[in-house]
């Protein structure tokens, strides 16, 4: 069974294990991407995608998965491993996102933390941006950093990007 049989928002991705890259086109705006499986954003924050059987890099000590249809092969001891199930569609439950941001920030205090989804663009971008914003960055700064470090296709889901930009405005006005 392929992931497209289960996830209505899954996108076709070509995997080249020799280069450890993913190439595809996101469903949002037919946005092309060519990215490594994982990207270092800053400090202990990493984002990325996944393919079942791909070996998790040994430097990662906390794994936060937002994509239930693919799993890393873990060959070393992790300090934590958590799985959260989101679609790349509407903004997920806000309280869940807030709790996830707090959890990721906590994990980052301990060591390298990977937040991943299918391609490392939207779901993981949403959570990583929220982590960066909760640490003091504006939405613009967080989105710009993620696009520079991962791909210009990060947060190509306009609902996710819009939510982040409106969230910061609402917080600033309160």
mmCIF file with all atom_site columns, C-alpha atoms in Angstrom:
data_model
loop_
_atom_site.group_PDB
_atom_site.id
_atom_site.type_symbol
_atom_site.label_atom_id
_atom_site.label_alt_id
_atom_site.label_comp_id
_atom_site.label_asym_id
_atom_site.label_entity_id
_atom_site.label_seq_id
_atom_site.pdbx_PDB_ins_code
_atom_site.Cartn_x
_atom_site.Cartn_y
_atom_site.Cartn_z
_atom_site.occupancy
_atom_site.B_iso_or_equiv
_atom_site.pdbx_formal_charge
_atom_site.auth_seq_id
_atom_site.auth_comp_id
_atom_site.auth_asym_id
_atom_site.auth_atom_id
_atom_site.pdbx_PDB_model_num
ATOM 1   C CA . UNK A 1 1   ? 0.000  0.000  0.000  1.00 0.00 ? 1   UNK A CA 1
ATOM 2   C CA . UNK A 1 2   ? 1.451  3.380  -0.976 1.00 0.00 ? 2   UNK A CA 1
ATOM 3   C CA . UNK A 1 3   ? 1.080  6.485  1.175  1.00 0.00 ? 3   UNK A CA 1
ATOM 4   C CA . UNK A 1 4   ? -1.227 7.956  -1.477 1.00 0.00 ? 4   UNK A CA 1
ATOM 5   C CA . UNK A 1 5   ? -3.777 5.222  -0.607 1.00 0.00 ? 5   UNK A CA 1
ATOM 6   C CA . UNK A 1 6   ? -4.110 6.669  2.891  1.00 0.00 ? 6   UNK A CA 1
ATOM 7   C CA . UNK A 1 7   ? -3.224 10.351 2.839  1.00 0.00 ? 7   UNK A CA 1
ATOM 8   C CA . UNK A 1 8   ? -5.432 12.432 0.525  1.00 0.00 ? 8   UNK A CA 1
ATOM 9   C CA . UNK A 1 9   ? -2.907 15.291 0.686  1.00 0.00 ? 9   UNK A CA 1
ATOM 10  C CA . UNK A 1 10  ? 0.176  13.159 -0.148 1.00 0.00 ? 10  UNK A CA 1
ATOM 11  C CA . UNK A 1 11  ? 2.264  14.326 -3.098 1.00 0.00 ? 11  UNK A CA 1
ATOM 12  C CA . UNK A 1 12  ? 4.461  12.309 -5.485 1.00 0.00 ? 12  UNK A CA 1
ATOM 13  C CA . UNK A 1 13  ? 8.129  12.509 -4.484 1.00 0.00 ? 13  UNK A CA 1
ATOM 14  C CA . UNK A 1 14  ? 11.148 10.963 -6.211 1.00 0.00 ? 14  UNK A CA 1
ATOM 15  C CA . UNK A 1 15  ? 13.696 9.483  -3.784 1.00 0.00 ? 15  UNK A CA 1
ATOM 16  C CA . UNK A 1 16  ? 17.361 9.154  -4.674 1.00 0.00 ? 16  UNK A CA 1
ATOM 17  C CA . UNK A 1 17  ? 19.075 7.385  -1.782 1.00 0.00 ? 17  UNK A CA 1
ATOM 18  C CA . UNK A 1 18  ? 22.535 8.176  -3.215 1.00 0.00 ? 18  UNK A CA 1
ATOM 19  C CA . UNK A 1 19  ? 21.980 11.884 -2.759 1.00 0.00 ? 19  UNK A CA 1
ATOM 20  C CA . UNK A 1 20  ? 19.496 11.692 0.123  1.00 0.00 ? 20  UNK A CA 1
ATOM 21  C CA . UNK A 1 21  ? 17.272 14.266 -1.569 1.00 0.00 ? 21  UNK A CA 1
ATOM 22  C CA . UNK A 1 22  ? 13.585 14.557 -2.323 1.00 0.00 ? 22  UNK A CA 1
ATOM 23  C CA . UNK A 1 23  ? 12.331 16.070 -5.556 1.00 0.00 ? 23  UNK A CA 1
ATOM 24  C CA . UNK A 1 24  ? 8.677  16.751 -6.217 1.00 0.00 ? 24  UNK A CA 1
ATOM 25  C CA . UNK A 1 25  ? 5.908  19.278 -6.633 1.00 0.00 ? 25  UNK A CA 1
ATOM 26  C CA . UNK A 1 26  ? 3.837  20.435 -3.674 1.00 0.00 ? 26  UNK A CA 1
ATOM 27  C CA . UNK A 1 27  ? 0.078  20.422 -4.106 1.00 0.00 ? 27  UNK A CA 1
ATOM 28  C CA . UNK A 1 28  ? -0.093 24.057 -3.006 1.00 0.00 ? 28  UNK A CA 1
ATOM 29  C CA . UNK A 1 29  ? 0.512  26.249 -6.048 1.00 0.00 ? 29  UNK A CA 1
ATOM 30  C CA . UNK A 1 30  ? 2.205  23.396 -7.926 1.00 0.00 ? 30  UNK A CA 1
ATOM 31  C CA . UNK A 1 31  ? 5.365  24.471 -6.123 1.00 0.00 ? 31  UNK A CA 1
ATOM 32  C CA . UNK A 1 32  ? 8.457  22.499 -7.201 1.00 0.00 ? 32  UNK A CA 1
ATOM 33  C CA . UNK A 1 33  ? 11.022 21.484 -4.598 1.00 0.00 ? 33  UNK A CA 1
ATOM 34  C CA . UNK A 1 34  ? 14.391 19.746 -4.437 1.00 0.00 ? 34  UNK A CA 1
ATOM 35  C CA . UNK A 1 35  ? 15.502 19.339 -0.831 1.00 0.00 ? 35  UNK A CA 1
ATOM 36  C CA . UNK A 1 36  ? 17.658 17.116 1.346  1.00 0.00 ? 36  UNK A CA 1
ATOM 37  C CA . UNK A 1 37  ? 15.769 14.804 3.686  1.00 0.00 ? 37  UNK A CA 1
ATOM 38  C CA . UNK A 1 38  ? 16.765 16.933 6.665  1.00 0.00 ? 38  UNK A CA 1
ATOM 39  C CA . UNK A 1 39  ? 17.904 20.530 7.021  1.00 0.00 ? 39  UNK A CA 1
ATOM 40  C CA . UNK A 1 40  ? 19.530 22.284 9.943  1.00 0.00 ? 40  UNK A CA 1
ATOM 41  C CA . UNK A 1 41  ? 17.590 25.450 10.709 1.00 0.00 ? 41  UNK A CA 1
ATOM 42  C CA . UNK A 1 42  ? 19.533 26.780 13.700 1.00 0.00 ? 42  UNK A CA 1
ATOM 43  C CA . UNK A 1 43  ? 20.769 25.613 17.075 1.00 0.00 ? 43  UNK A CA 1
ATOM 44  C CA . UNK A 1 44  ? 19.118 22.294 17.856 1.00 0.00 ? 44  UNK A CA 1
ATOM 45  C CA . UNK A 1 45  ? 16.228 22.746 15.406 1.00 0.00 ? 45  UNK A CA 1
ATOM 46  C CA . UNK A 1 46  ? 16.122 20.512 12.328 1.00 0.00 ? 46  UNK A CA 1
ATOM 47  C CA . UNK A 1 47  ? 13.258 20.033 9.869  1.00 0.00 ? 47  UNK A CA 1
ATOM 48  C CA . UNK A 1 48  ? 12.737 17.519 7.126  1.00 0.00 ? 48  UNK A CA 1
ATOM 49  C CA . UNK A 1 49  ? 10.808 14.841 5.381  1.00 0.00 ? 49  UNK A CA 1
ATOM 50  C CA . UNK A 1 50  ? 10.817 11.080 5.611  1.00 0.00 ? 50  UNK A CA 1
ATOM 51  C CA . UNK A 1 51  ? 10.692 7.834  3.698  1.00 0.00 ? 51  UNK A CA 1
ATOM 52  C CA . UNK A 1 52  ? 10.062 4.529  5.439  1.00 0.00 ? 52  UNK A CA 1
ATOM 53  C CA . UNK A 1 53  ? 13.343 2.789  6.064  1.00 0.00 ? 53  UNK A CA 1
ATOM 54  C CA . UNK A 1 54  ? 15.465 5.936  5.780  1.00 0.00 ? 54  UNK A CA 1
ATOM 55  C CA . UNK A 1 55  ? 18.023 5.874  8.580  1.00 0.00 ? 55  UNK A CA 1
ATOM 56  C CA . UNK A 1 56  ? 17.608 8.690  11.083 1.00 0.00 ? 56  UNK A CA 1
ATOM 57  C CA . UNK A 1 57  ? 20.819 10.745 11.358 1.00 0.00 ? 57  UNK A CA 1
ATOM 58  C CA . UNK A 1 58  ? 22.721 9.787  14.525 1.00 0.00 ? 58  UNK A CA 1
ATOM 59  C CA . UNK A 1 59  ? 23.012 13.370 15.740 1.00 0.00 ? 59  UNK A CA 1
ATOM 60  C CA . UNK A 1 60  ? 19.230 13.605 16.241 1.00 0.00 ? 60  UNK A CA 1
ATOM 61  C CA . UNK A 1 61  ? 18.199 12.868 19.838 1.00 0.00 ? 61  UNK A CA 1
ATOM 62  C CA . UNK A 1 62  ? 14.537 13.948 19.698 1.00 0.00 ? 62  UNK A CA 1
ATOM 63  C CA . UNK A 1 63  ? 12.185 12.956 16.877 1.00 0.00 ? 63  UNK A CA 1
ATOM 64  C CA . UNK A 1 64  ? 8.860  14.737 16.350 1.00 0.00 ? 64  UNK A CA 1
ATOM 65  C CA . UNK A 1 65  ? 6.918  13.182 13.474 1.00 0.00 ? 65  UNK A CA 1
ATOM 66  C CA . UNK A 1 66  ? 3.959  14.912 11.857 1.00 0.00 ? 66  UNK A CA 1
ATOM 67  C CA . UNK A 1 67  ? 3.538  12.244 9.178  1.00 0.00 ? 67  UNK A CA 1
ATOM 68  C CA . UNK A 1 68  ? 2.162  8.855  10.196 1.00 0.00 ? 68  UNK A CA 1
ATOM 69  C CA . UNK A 1 69  ? 2.560  7.207  6.797  1.00 0.00 ? 69  UNK A CA 1
ATOM 70  C CA . UNK A 1 70  ? 6.363  7.063  6.725  1.00 0.00 ? 70  UNK A CA 1
ATOM 71  C CA . UNK A 1 71  ? 8.778  6.119  9.537  1.00 0.00 ? 71  UNK A CA 1
ATOM 72  C CA . UNK A 1 72  ? 12.508 6.517  9.990  1.00 0.00 ? 72  UNK A CA 1
ATOM 73  C CA . UNK A 1 73  ? 14.639 3.498  10.815 1.00 0.00 ? 73  UNK A CA 1
ATOM 74  C CA . UNK A 1 74  ? 16.170 4.373  14.161 1.00 0.00 ? 74  UNK A CA 1
ATOM 75  C CA . UNK A 1 75  ? 19.523 2.769  14.864 1.00 0.00 ? 75  UNK A CA 1
ATOM 76  C CA . UNK A 1 76  ? 20.503 4.705  17.978 1.00 0.00 ? 76  UNK A CA 1
ATOM 77  C CA . UNK A 1 77  ? 18.975 5.586  21.322 1.00 0.00 ? 77  UNK A CA 1
ATOM 78  C CA . UNK A 1 78  ? 16.657 8.590  21.284 1.00 0.00 ? 78  UNK A CA 1
ATOM 79  C CA . UNK A 1 79  ? 15.786 10.730 24.272 1.00 0.00 ? 79  UNK A CA 1
ATOM 80  C CA . UNK A 1 80  ? 12.221 11.081 22.913 1.00 0.00 ? 80  UNK A CA 1
ATOM 81  C CA . UNK A 1 81  ? 10.096 10.068 19.960 1.00 0.00 ? 81  UNK A CA 1
ATOM 82  C CA . UNK A 1 82  ? 6.574  11.398 19.357 1.00 0.00 ? 82  UNK A CA 1
ATOM 83  C CA . UNK A 1 83  ? 4.036  11.053 16.560 1.00 0.00 ? 83  UNK A CA 1
ATOM 84  C CA . UNK A 1 84  ? 1.334  13.569 15.682 1.00 0.00 ? 84  UNK A CA 1
ATOM 85  C CA . UNK A 1 85  ? -1.053 13.170 12.783 1.00 0.00 ? 85  UNK A CA 1
ATOM 86  C CA . UNK A 1 86  ? -1.744 16.226 10.629 1.00 0.00 ? 86  UNK A CA 1
ATOM 87  C CA . UNK A 1 87  ? -2.830 16.669 7.040  1.00 0.00 ? 87  UNK A CA 1
ATOM 88  C CA . UNK A 1 88  ? -1.326 19.310 4.762  1.00 0.00 ? 88  UNK A CA 1
ATOM 89  C CA . UNK A 1 89  ? -4.691 21.010 4.429  1.00 0.00 ? 89  UNK A CA 1
ATOM 90  C CA . UNK A 1 90  ? -6.337 23.246 7.048  1.00 0.00 ? 90  UNK A CA 1
ATOM 91  C CA . UNK A 1 91  ? -4.520 24.535 10.125 1.00 0.00 ? 91  UNK A CA 1
ATOM 92  C CA . UNK A 1 92  ? -4.534 21.774 12.769 1.00 0.00 ? 92  UNK A CA 1
ATOM 93  C CA . UNK A 1 93  ? -5.949 22.226 16.255 1.00 0.00 ? 93  UNK A CA 1
ATOM 94  C CA . UNK A 1 94  ? -4.341 25.373 17.675 1.00 0.00 ? 94  UNK A CA 1
ATOM 95  C CA . UNK A 1 95  ? -3.963 23.965 21.201 1.00 0.00 ? 95  UNK A CA 1
ATOM 96  C CA . UNK A 1 96  ? -2.162 20.928 19.769 1.00 0.00 ? 96  UNK A CA 1
ATOM 97  C CA . UNK A 1 97  ? 0.142  23.236 17.793 1.00 0.00 ? 97  UNK A CA 1
ATOM 98  C CA . UNK A 1 98  ? 0.882  25.300 20.908 1.00 0.00 ? 98  UNK A CA 1
ATOM 99  C CA . UNK A 1 99  ? 1.657  22.160 22.928 1.00 0.00 ? 99  UNK A CA 1
ATOM 100 C CA . UNK A 1 100 ? 3.877  20.862 20.126 1.00 0.00 ? 100 UNK A CA 1
ATOM 101 C CA . UNK A 1 101 ? 5.799  24.125 19.960 1.00 0.00 ? 101 UNK A CA 1
ATOM 102 C CA . UNK A 1 102 ? 6.395  23.985 23.706 1.00 0.00 ? 102 UNK A CA 1
ATOM 103 C CA . UNK A 1 103 ? 7.484  20.335 23.461 1.00 0.00 ? 103 UNK A CA 1
ATOM 104 C CA . UNK A 1 104 ? 9.899  21.023 20.590 1.00 0.00 ? 104 UNK A CA 1
ATOM 105 C CA . UNK A 1 105 ? 11.423 23.981 22.441 1.00 0.00 ? 105 UNK A CA 1
ATOM 106 C CA . UNK A 1 106 ? 11.857 21.758 25.521 1.00 0.00 ? 106 UNK A CA 1
ATOM 107 C CA . UNK A 1 107 ? 13.512 19.026 23.434 1.00 0.00 ? 107 UNK A CA 1
ATOM 108 C CA . UNK A 1 108 ? 15.814 21.561 21.787 1.00 0.00 ? 108 UNK A CA 1
ATOM 109 C CA . UNK A 1 109 ? 17.202 22.481 25.216 1.00 0.00 ? 109 UNK A CA 1
ATOM 110 C CA . UNK A 1 110 ? 18.463 18.885 25.460 1.00 0.00 ? 110 UNK A CA 1
ATOM 111 C CA . UNK A 1 111 ? 19.815 18.319 21.953 1.00 0.00 ? 111 UNK A CA 1
ATOM 112 C CA . UNK A 1 112 ? 19.211 18.165 18.203 1.00 0.00 ? 112 UNK A CA 1
ATOM 113 C CA . UNK A 1 113 ? 15.495 17.854 17.488 1.00 0.00 ? 113 UNK A CA 1
ATOM 114 C CA . UNK A 1 114 ? 14.036 16.837 14.124 1.00 0.00 ? 114 UNK A CA 1
ATOM 115 C CA . UNK A 1 115 ? 10.500 17.943 13.272 1.00 0.00 ? 115 UNK A CA 1
ATOM 116 C CA . UNK A 1 116 ? 9.480  16.093 10.129 1.00 0.00 ? 116 UNK A CA 1
ATOM 117 C CA . UNK A 1 117 ? 6.493  15.547 7.891  1.00 0.00 ? 117 UNK A CA 1
ATOM 118 C CA . UNK A 1 118 ? 6.328  14.065 4.382  1.00 0.00 ? 118 UNK A CA 1
ATOM 119 C CA . UNK A 1 119 ? 8.587  16.523 2.530  1.00 0.00 ? 119 UNK A CA 1
ATOM 120 C CA . UNK A 1 120 ? 9.544  18.925 5.310  1.00 0.00 ? 120 UNK A CA 1
ATOM 121 C CA . UNK A 1 121 ? 7.688  21.843 3.770  1.00 0.00 ? 121 UNK A CA 1
ATOM 122 C CA . UNK A 1 122 ? 4.307  22.615 5.283  1.00 0.00 ? 122 UNK A CA 1
ATOM 123 C CA . UNK A 1 123 ? 3.429  20.637 8.410  1.00 0.00 ? 123 UNK A CA 1
ATOM 124 C CA . UNK A 1 124 ? 6.974  20.716 9.801  1.00 0.00 ? 124 UNK A CA 1
ATOM 125 C CA . UNK A 1 125 ? 7.357  24.290 8.532  1.00 0.00 ? 125 UNK A CA 1
ATOM 126 C CA . UNK A 1 126 ? 4.241  25.323 10.442 1.00 0.00 ? 126 UNK A CA 1
ATOM 127 C CA . UNK A 1 127 ? 5.475  23.837 13.713 1.00 0.00 ? 127 UNK A CA 1
ATOM 128 C CA . UNK A 1 128 ? 9.065  25.072 13.233 1.00 0.00 ? 128 UNK A CA 1
ATOM 129 C CA . UNK A 1 129 ? 7.844  28.598 12.446 1.00 0.00 ? 129 UNK A CA 1
ATOM 130 C CA . UNK A 1 130 ? 5.714  28.574 15.579 1.00 0.00 ? 130 UNK A CA 1
ATOM 131 C CA . UNK A 1 131 ? 8.744  27.399 17.601 1.00 0.00 ? 131 UNK A CA 1
ATOM 132 C CA . UNK A 1 132 ? 10.814 30.255 16.172 1.00 0.00 ? 132 UNK A CA 1
ATOM 133 C CA . UNK A 1 133 ? 8.024  32.764 16.801 1.00 0.00 ? 133 UNK A CA 1
ATOM 134 C CA . UNK A 1 134 ? 7.520  31.561 20.381 1.00 0.00 ? 134 UNK A CA 1
ATOM 135 C CA . UNK A 1 135 ? 11.261 32.131 20.854 1.00 0.00 ? 135 UNK A CA 1
ATOM 136 C CA . UNK A 1 136 ? 10.873 35.790 19.807 1.00 0.00 ? 136 UNK A CA 1
ATOM 137 C CA . UNK A 1 137 ? 10.971 35.992 16.016 1.00 0.00 ? 137 UNK A CA 1
ATOM 138 C CA . UNK A 1 138 ? 8.286  37.668 13.954 1.00 0.00 ? 138 UNK A CA 1
ATOM 139 C CA . UNK A 1 139 ? 6.322  35.583 11.466 1.00 0.00 ? 139 UNK A CA 1
ATOM 140 C CA . UNK A 1 140 ? 8.254  37.208 8.613  1.00 0.00 ? 140 UNK A CA 1
ATOM 141 C CA . UNK A 1 141 ? 11.598 36.396 10.244 1.00 0.00 ? 141 UNK A CA 1
ATOM 142 C CA . UNK A 1 142 ? 10.620 32.787 10.981 1.00 0.00 ? 142 UNK A CA 1
ATOM 143 C CA . UNK A 1 143 ? 9.255  32.147 7.484  1.00 0.00 ? 143 UNK A CA 1
ATOM 144 C CA . UNK A 1 144 ? 12.254 33.811 5.823  1.00 0.00 ? 144 UNK A CA 1
ATOM 145 C CA . UNK A 1 145 ? 14.707 31.756 7.896  1.00 0.00 ? 145 UNK A CA 1
ATOM 146 C CA . UNK A 1 146 ? 12.929 28.467 7.142  1.00 0.00 ? 146 UNK A CA 1
ATOM 147 C CA . UNK A 1 147 ? 12.800 29.212 3.424  1.00 0.00 ? 147 UNK A CA 1
ATOM 148 C CA . UNK A 1 148 ? 16.484 30.157 3.390  1.00 0.00 ? 148 UNK A CA 1
ATOM 149 C CA . UNK A 1 149 ? 17.607 27.093 5.342  1.00 0.00 ? 149 UNK A CA 1
ATOM 150 C CA . UNK A 1 150 ? 15.232 24.456 3.897  1.00 0.00 ? 150 UNK A CA 1
ATOM 151 C CA . UNK A 1 151 ? 13.584 25.579 0.663  1.00 0.00 ? 151 UNK A CA 1
ATOM 152 C CA . UNK A 1 152 ? 11.687 28.480 -0.918 1.00 0.00 ? 152 UNK A CA 1
ATOM 153 C CA . UNK A 1 153 ? 8.760  26.005 -1.007 1.00 0.00 ? 153 UNK A CA 1
ATOM 154 C CA . UNK A 1 154 ? 8.466  25.972 2.813  1.00 0.00 ? 154 UNK A CA 1
ATOM 155 C CA . UNK A 1 155 ? 4.973  27.028 3.862  1.00 0.00 ? 155 UNK A CA 1
ATOM 156 C CA . UNK A 1 156 ? 3.658  27.031 0.304  1.00 0.00 ? 156 UNK A CA 1
ATOM 157 C CA . UNK A 1 157 ? 0.332  26.094 1.913  1.00 0.00 ? 157 UNK A CA 1
ATOM 158 C CA . UNK A 1 158 ? -1.212 29.584 1.988  1.00 0.00 ? 158 UNK A CA 1
ATOM 159 C CA . UNK A 1 159 ? -3.505 28.682 4.911  1.00 0.00 ? 159 UNK A CA 1
ATOM 160 C CA . UNK A 1 160 ? -0.517 27.825 7.086  1.00 0.00 ? 160 UNK A CA 1
ATOM 161 C CA . UNK A 1 161 ? 1.421  30.956 6.138  1.00 0.00 ? 161 UNK A CA 1
ATOM 162 C CA . UNK A 1 162 ? -1.621 33.198 6.569  1.00 0.00 ? 162 UNK A CA 1
ATOM 163 C CA . UNK A 1 163 ? -2.367 31.701 10.004 1.00 0.00 ? 163 UNK A CA 1
ATOM 164 C CA . UNK A 1 164 ? 1.192  32.339 11.207 1.00 0.00 ? 164 UNK A CA 1
ATOM 165 C CA . UNK A 1 165 ? 1.153  35.950 9.985  1.00 0.00 ? 165 UNK A CA 1
ATOM 166 C CA . UNK A 1 166 ? -2.262 36.634 11.549 1.00 0.00 ? 166 UNK A CA 1
ATOM 167 C CA . UNK A 1 167 ? -1.289 34.920 14.782 1.00 0.00 ? 167 UNK A CA 1
ATOM 168 C CA . UNK A 1 168 ? 1.582  37.290 15.403 1.00 0.00 ? 168 UNK A CA 1
ATOM 169 C CA . UNK A 1 169 ? -0.593 40.315 14.633 1.00 0.00 ? 169 UNK A CA 1
ATOM 170 C CA . UNK A 1 170 ? -3.241 39.115 17.086 1.00 0.00 ? 170 UNK A CA 1
ATOM 171 C CA . UNK A 1 171 ? -0.621 38.521 19.770 1.00 0.00 ? 171 UNK A CA 1
ATOM 172 C CA . UNK A 1 172 ? 0.913  41.970 19.198 1.00 0.00 ? 172 UNK A CA 1
ATOM 173 C CA . UNK A 1 173 ? -2.466 43.691 19.542 1.00 0.00 ? 173 UNK A CA 1
ATOM 174 C CA . UNK A 1 174 ? -3.337 42.049 22.870 1.00 0.00 ? 174 UNK A CA 1
#
